[in-house]
Amino acid sequence: MPPDQPPEDAPGAVPADIRAQVMPAVLDELARWGVERFSVEALAERYRLDAGMIYRHWGDRQRLIVDAALADLETWGEVPDTGSLRGDLEALALGVGKRINSEVGRAFLRALVMGPRGRHDEETRIMFWRARFAVVRQLIDRARKRGELRDGITTVAATQILLAPINIRALYSDAAVDDEYCLTVADMAYHAIARH
């Protein structure tokens, strides 16, 4: 069982060598079992890691999963800033498509799909999607400041209009999400949210 006390370090303060050892194992376990069946003990046994060390640094399985999600988000790189809403949407759609086409990106997306389990895993997913939303929000907020968004468009709706089709395609097929599809989705998103 995990200790009741908080971890010794915040996830960002975990030594680099420990993160390098644990994070790939976490991503692999999530790809195999999803969020619901993810277990620190099984992870530790399969990869010959010390479960106590994991709990000392991350505190619990939820923190470990969310830290892996945040590390995955870092691979997105900078939020696109092309100077226009259309350009930003295209760049973001292409970047998301590229990430989803990677083995880790698609596995992680599928691991976070809602299953029939309890509230704990729903909270884990919400934490992940909030972090992803915060990345995309920057793009939408810039467009709003430039006066490029039509009235009544919320940041949540704009984000979902762009990302949902790309995510759904990746969830239902192993085929690559091609650039043409990403650009088509970006064009539709642009026409849905832009001031005309």
mmCIF file of C-alpha atoms in Angstrom:
data_model
loop_
_atom_site.group_PDB
_atom_site.id
_atom_site.type_symbol
_atom_site.label_atom_id
_atom_site.label_comp_id
_atom_site.label_asym_id
_atom_site.label_seq_id
_atom_site.Cartn_x
_atom_site.Cartn_y
_atom_site.Cartn_z
ATOM 1 C CA MET A 1 0.000 0.000 0.000
ATOM 2 C CA PRO A 2 1.236 3.534 -0.672
ATOM 3 C CA PRO A 3 2.355 5.584 2.280
ATOM 4 C CA ASP A 4 -0.132 8.132 3.625
ATOM 5 C CA GLN A 5 2.381 10.937 3.783
ATOM 6 C CA PRO A 6 3.038 13.189 0.784
ATOM 7 C CA PRO A 7 6.004 12.415 -1.473
ATOM 8 C CA GLU A 8 9.454 13.647 -0.510
ATOM 9 C CA ASP A 9 9.750 15.678 -3.667
ATOM 10 C CA ALA A 10 7.383 17.316 -6.101
ATOM 11 C CA PRO A 11 7.382 15.347 -9.401
ATOM 12 C CA GLY A 12 9.509 18.045 -11.034
ATOM 13 C CA ALA A 13 12.172 17.548 -8.361
ATOM 14 C CA VAL A 14 12.603 13.815 -8.958
ATOM 15 C CA PRO A 15 16.234 13.136 -9.895
ATOM 16 C CA ALA A 16 16.738 12.857 -13.632
ATOM 17 C CA ASP A 17 18.169 9.330 -13.480
ATOM 18 C CA ILE A 18 15.121 8.063 -11.577
ATOM 19 C CA ARG A 19 12.713 9.817 -13.969
ATOM 20 C CA ALA A 20 14.588 8.323 -16.930
ATOM 21 C CA GLN A 21 14.167 4.871 -15.432
ATOM 22 C CA VAL A 22 10.543 5.174 -14.303
ATOM 23 C CA MET A 23 8.774 7.239 -16.997
ATOM 24 C CA PRO A 24 9.268 4.828 -19.945
ATOM 25 C CA ALA A 25 8.037 2.001 -17.716
ATOM 26 C CA VAL A 26 4.946 4.031 -16.752
ATOM 27 C CA LEU A 27 4.118 4.745 -20.401
ATOM 28 C CA ASP A 28 4.548 1.084 -21.278
ATOM 29 C CA GLU A 29 2.286 -0.022 -18.412
ATOM 30 C CA LEU A 30 -0.365 2.510 -19.408
ATOM 31 C CA ALA A 31 -0.221 1.267 -22.983
ATOM 32 C CA ARG A 32 -0.660 -2.329 -21.798
ATOM 33 C CA TRP A 33 -3.292 -1.888 -19.110
ATOM 34 C CA GLY A 34 -4.847 1.562 -19.360
ATOM 35 C CA VAL A 35 -5.470 3.832 -16.411
ATOM 36 C CA GLU A 36 -7.893 1.549 -14.573
ATOM 37 C CA ARG A 37 -5.582 -1.428 -14.322
ATOM 38 C CA PHE A 38 -2.367 0.530 -13.804
ATOM 39 C CA SER A 39 -0.587 -0.594 -10.639
ATOM 40 C CA VAL A 40 2.627 0.702 -9.094
ATOM 41 C CA GLU A 41 3.321 -2.736 -7.652
ATOM 42 C CA ALA A 42 2.937 -4.458 -11.057
ATOM 43 C CA LEU A 43 5.068 -1.727 -12.658
ATOM 44 C CA ALA A 44 7.789 -2.220 -10.034
ATOM 45 C CA GLU A 45 7.758 -5.994 -10.421
ATOM 46 C CA ARG A 46 7.780 -6.012 -14.235
ATOM 47 C CA TYR A 47 10.608 -3.474 -14.519
ATOM 48 C CA ARG A 48 12.549 -4.463 -11.392
ATOM 49 C CA LEU A 49 11.958 -1.089 -9.767
ATOM 50 C CA ASP A 50 11.589 -0.337 -6.076
ATOM 51 C CA ALA A 51 7.910 0.405 -5.358
ATOM 52 C CA GLY A 52 8.886 2.216 -2.149
ATOM 53 C CA MET A 53 11.167 4.540 -4.130
ATOM 54 C CA ILE A 54 8.316 5.301 -6.549
ATOM 55 C CA TYR A 55 5.952 6.119 -3.690
ATOM 56 C CA ARG A 56 8.620 8.272 -2.007
ATOM 57 C CA HIS A 57 8.977 10.435 -5.113
ATOM 58 C CA TRP A 58 5.421 10.433 -6.504
ATOM 59 C CA GLY A 59 3.212 9.625 -3.507
ATOM 60 C CA ASP A 60 0.540 7.599 -5.324
ATOM 61 C CA ARG A 61 -0.404 6.094 -8.679
ATOM 62 C CA GLN A 62 -2.479 9.109 -9.705
ATOM 63 C CA ARG A 63 0.446 11.511 -9.287
ATOM 64 C CA LEU A 64 2.679 9.125 -11.207
ATOM 65 C CA ILE A 65 0.211 8.846 -14.107
ATOM 66 C CA VAL A 66 -0.377 12.598 -14.254
ATOM 67 C CA ASP A 67 3.366 13.276 -14.133
ATOM 68 C CA ALA A 68 3.797 10.918 -17.086
ATOM 69 C CA ALA A 69 1.016 12.790 -18.892
ATOM 70 C CA LEU A 70 2.682 16.135 -18.249
ATOM 71 C CA ALA A 71 6.010 14.762 -19.459
ATOM 72 C CA ASP A 72 4.201 13.579 -22.598
ATOM 73 C CA LEU A 73 2.755 17.071 -23.104
ATOM 74 C CA GLU A 74 6.269 18.527 -22.980
ATOM 75 C CA THR A 75 7.026 16.596 -26.164
ATOM 76 C CA TRP A 76 4.503 18.810 -27.967
ATOM 77 C CA GLY A 77 7.046 21.602 -27.863
ATOM 78 C CA GLU A 78 6.061 25.256 -27.999
ATOM 79 C CA VAL A 79 2.472 26.291 -28.637
ATOM 80 C CA PRO A 80 2.331 27.449 -32.277
ATOM 81 C CA ASP A 81 2.418 31.210 -32.781
ATOM 82 C CA THR A 82 2.217 31.926 -36.496
ATOM 83 C CA GLY A 83 0.531 35.297 -36.020
ATOM 84 C CA SER A 84 -2.879 34.131 -37.257
ATOM 85 C CA LEU A 85 -5.648 31.883 -35.965
ATOM 86 C CA ARG A 86 -5.686 29.830 -39.166
ATOM 87 C CA GLY A 87 -1.930 29.282 -39.108
ATOM 88 C CA ASP A 88 -1.935 28.398 -35.414
ATOM 89 C CA LEU A 89 -4.777 25.881 -35.842
ATOM 90 C CA GLU A 90 -2.989 24.249 -38.775
ATOM 91 C CA ALA A 91 0.316 24.034 -36.907
ATOM 92 C CA LEU A 92 -1.348 22.642 -33.784
ATOM 93 C CA ALA A 93 -3.377 20.071 -35.741
ATOM 94 C CA LEU A 94 -0.241 18.878 -37.558
ATOM 95 C CA GLY A 95 1.679 18.686 -34.275
ATOM 96 C CA VAL A 96 -1.066 16.715 -32.532
ATOM 97 C CA GLY A 97 -1.351 14.391 -35.517
ATOM 98 C CA LYS A 98 2.394 13.779 -35.483
ATOM 99 C CA ARG A 99 2.344 13.034 -31.748
ATOM 100 C CA ILE A 100 -0.652 10.713 -32.036
ATOM 101 C CA ASN A 101 1.056 8.836 -34.863
ATOM 102 C CA SER A 102 3.898 7.911 -32.542
ATOM 103 C CA GLU A 103 3.624 4.644 -30.650
ATOM 104 C CA VAL A 104 3.743 6.367 -27.266
ATOM 105 C CA GLY A 105 1.291 9.101 -28.272
ATOM 106 C CA ARG A 106 -1.382 6.713 -29.506
ATOM 107 C CA ALA A 107 -0.895 4.291 -26.630
ATOM 108 C CA PHE A 108 -1.208 7.111 -24.118
ATOM 109 C CA LEU A 109 -4.341 8.458 -25.786
ATOM 110 C CA ARG A 110 -5.941 5.009 -25.692
ATOM 111 C CA ALA A 111 -4.871 4.440 -22.090
ATOM 112 C CA LEU A 112 -6.886 7.486 -21.060
ATOM 113 C CA VAL A 113 -10.124 6.397 -22.697
ATOM 114 C CA MET A 114 -12.945 6.199 -20.180
ATOM 115 C CA GLY A 115 -13.565 2.758 -18.760
ATOM 116 C CA PRO A 116 -16.202 1.388 -16.406
ATOM 117 C CA ARG A 117 -14.195 2.012 -13.259
ATOM 118 C CA GLY A 118 -14.382 4.427 -10.383
ATOM 119 C CA ARG A 119 -14.078 8.101 -9.697
ATOM 120 C CA HIS A 120 -10.351 7.966 -8.967
ATOM 121 C CA ASP A 121 -9.536 7.242 -12.597
ATOM 122 C CA GLU A 122 -11.961 9.891 -13.812
ATOM 123 C CA GLU A 123 -10.084 12.433 -11.681
ATOM 124 C CA THR A 124 -6.795 11.276 -13.219
ATOM 125 C CA ARG A 125 -8.179 11.839 -16.707
ATOM 126 C CA ILE A 126 -9.538 15.255 -15.770
ATOM 127 C CA MET A 127 -6.098 16.292 -14.491
ATOM 128 C CA PHE A 128 -4.540 15.144 -17.776
ATOM 129 C CA TRP A 129 -7.086 16.942 -19.969
ATOM 130 C CA ARG A 130 -6.770 20.136 -17.917
ATOM 131 C CA ALA A 131 -3.037 20.131 -18.551
ATOM 132 C CA ARG A 132 -3.589 19.581 -22.284
ATOM 133 C CA PHE A 133 -6.291 22.251 -22.325
ATOM 134 C CA ALA A 134 -3.893 24.746 -20.720
ATOM 135 C CA VAL A 135 -1.492 24.252 -23.640
ATOM 136 C CA VAL A 136 -4.145 24.878 -26.291
ATOM 137 C CA ARG A 137 -5.736 27.727 -24.350
ATOM 138 C CA GLN A 138 -2.737 29.939 -25.069
ATOM 139 C CA LEU A 139 -3.433 29.702 -28.802
ATOM 140 C CA ILE A 140 -7.138 30.515 -28.406
ATOM 141 C CA ASP A 141 -6.482 33.371 -25.978
ATOM 142 C CA ARG A 142 -4.066 34.984 -28.445
ATOM 143 C CA ALA A 143 -6.653 34.735 -31.226
ATOM 144 C CA ARG A 144 -9.271 36.315 -28.954
ATOM 145 C CA LYS A 145 -6.919 39.235 -28.189
ATOM 146 C CA ARG A 146 -6.311 39.734 -31.908
ATOM 147 C CA GLY A 147 -10.084 39.871 -32.467
ATOM 148 C CA GLU A 148 -10.086 36.756 -34.642
ATOM 149 C CA LEU A 149 -12.727 34.747 -32.731
ATOM 150 C CA ARG A 150 -16.423 35.204 -33.342
ATOM 151 C CA ASP A 151 -18.624 36.117 -30.402
ATOM 152 C CA GLY A 152 -19.829 33.332 -28.134
ATOM 153 C CA ILE A 153 -16.946 30.935 -28.771
ATOM 154 C CA THR A 154 -15.612 29.419 -25.564
ATOM 155 C CA THR A 155 -12.073 28.158 -25.244
ATOM 156 C CA VAL A 156 -13.358 24.670 -24.387
ATOM 157 C CA ALA A 157 -15.508 24.521 -27.523
ATOM 158 C CA ALA A 158 -12.680 25.791 -29.741
ATOM 159 C CA THR A 159 -10.303 23.213 -28.296
ATOM 160 C CA GLN A 160 -12.768 20.362 -28.739
ATOM 161 C CA ILE A 161 -13.665 21.354 -32.307
ATOM 162 C CA LEU A 162 -10.010 21.015 -33.290
ATOM 163 C CA LEU A 163 -8.807 18.072 -31.199
ATOM 164 C CA ALA A 164 -11.832 15.766 -31.014
ATOM 165 C CA PRO A 165 -11.813 14.597 -34.669
ATOM 166 C CA ILE A 166 -8.074 13.884 -34.595
ATOM 167 C CA ASN A 167 -8.327 11.993 -31.315
ATOM 168 C CA ILE A 168 -11.370 9.997 -32.451
ATOM 169 C CA ARG A 169 -9.665 8.946 -35.680
ATOM 170 C CA ALA A 170 -6.643 7.728 -33.709
ATOM 171 C CA LEU A 171 -8.832 5.828 -31.246
ATOM 172 C CA TYR A 172 -10.770 3.946 -33.926
ATOM 173 C CA SER A 173 -7.945 3.078 -36.283
ATOM 174 C CA ASP A 174 -4.304 2.086 -36.257
ATOM 175 C CA ALA A 175 -3.786 3.933 -39.541
ATOM 176 C CA ALA A 176 -1.694 7.086 -39.434
ATOM 177 C CA VAL A 177 -3.550 10.367 -39.046
ATOM 178 C CA ASP A 178 -2.247 12.037 -42.193
ATOM 179 C CA ASP A 179 -1.384 15.704 -42.653
ATOM 180 C CA GLU A 180 -4.200 16.259 -45.159
ATOM 181 C CA TYR A 181 -6.756 15.119 -42.589
ATOM 182 C CA CYS A 182 -5.226 17.363 -39.906
ATOM 183 C CA LEU A 183 -5.291 20.366 -42.227
ATOM 184 C CA THR A 184 -8.914 19.648 -43.203
ATOM 185 C CA VAL A 185 -9.901 19.519 -39.526
ATOM 186 C CA ALA A 186 -8.000 22.764 -38.879
ATOM 187 C CA ASP A 187 -9.832 24.422 -41.791
ATOM 188 C CA MET A 188 -13.223 23.295 -40.477
ATOM 189 C CA ALA A 189 -12.295 24.470 -36.968
ATOM 190 C CA TYR A 190 -11.217 27.815 -38.352
ATOM 191 C CA HIS A 191 -14.523 28.342 -40.187
ATOM 192 C CA ALA A 192 -16.441 27.294 -37.061
ATOM 193 C CA ILE A 193 -14.758 29.688 -34.636
ATOM 194 C CA ALA A 194 -13.298 32.581 -36.654
ATOM 195 C CA ARG A 195 -14.884 36.004 -36.987
ATOM 196 C CA HIS A 196 -15.887 36.489 -40.641
#
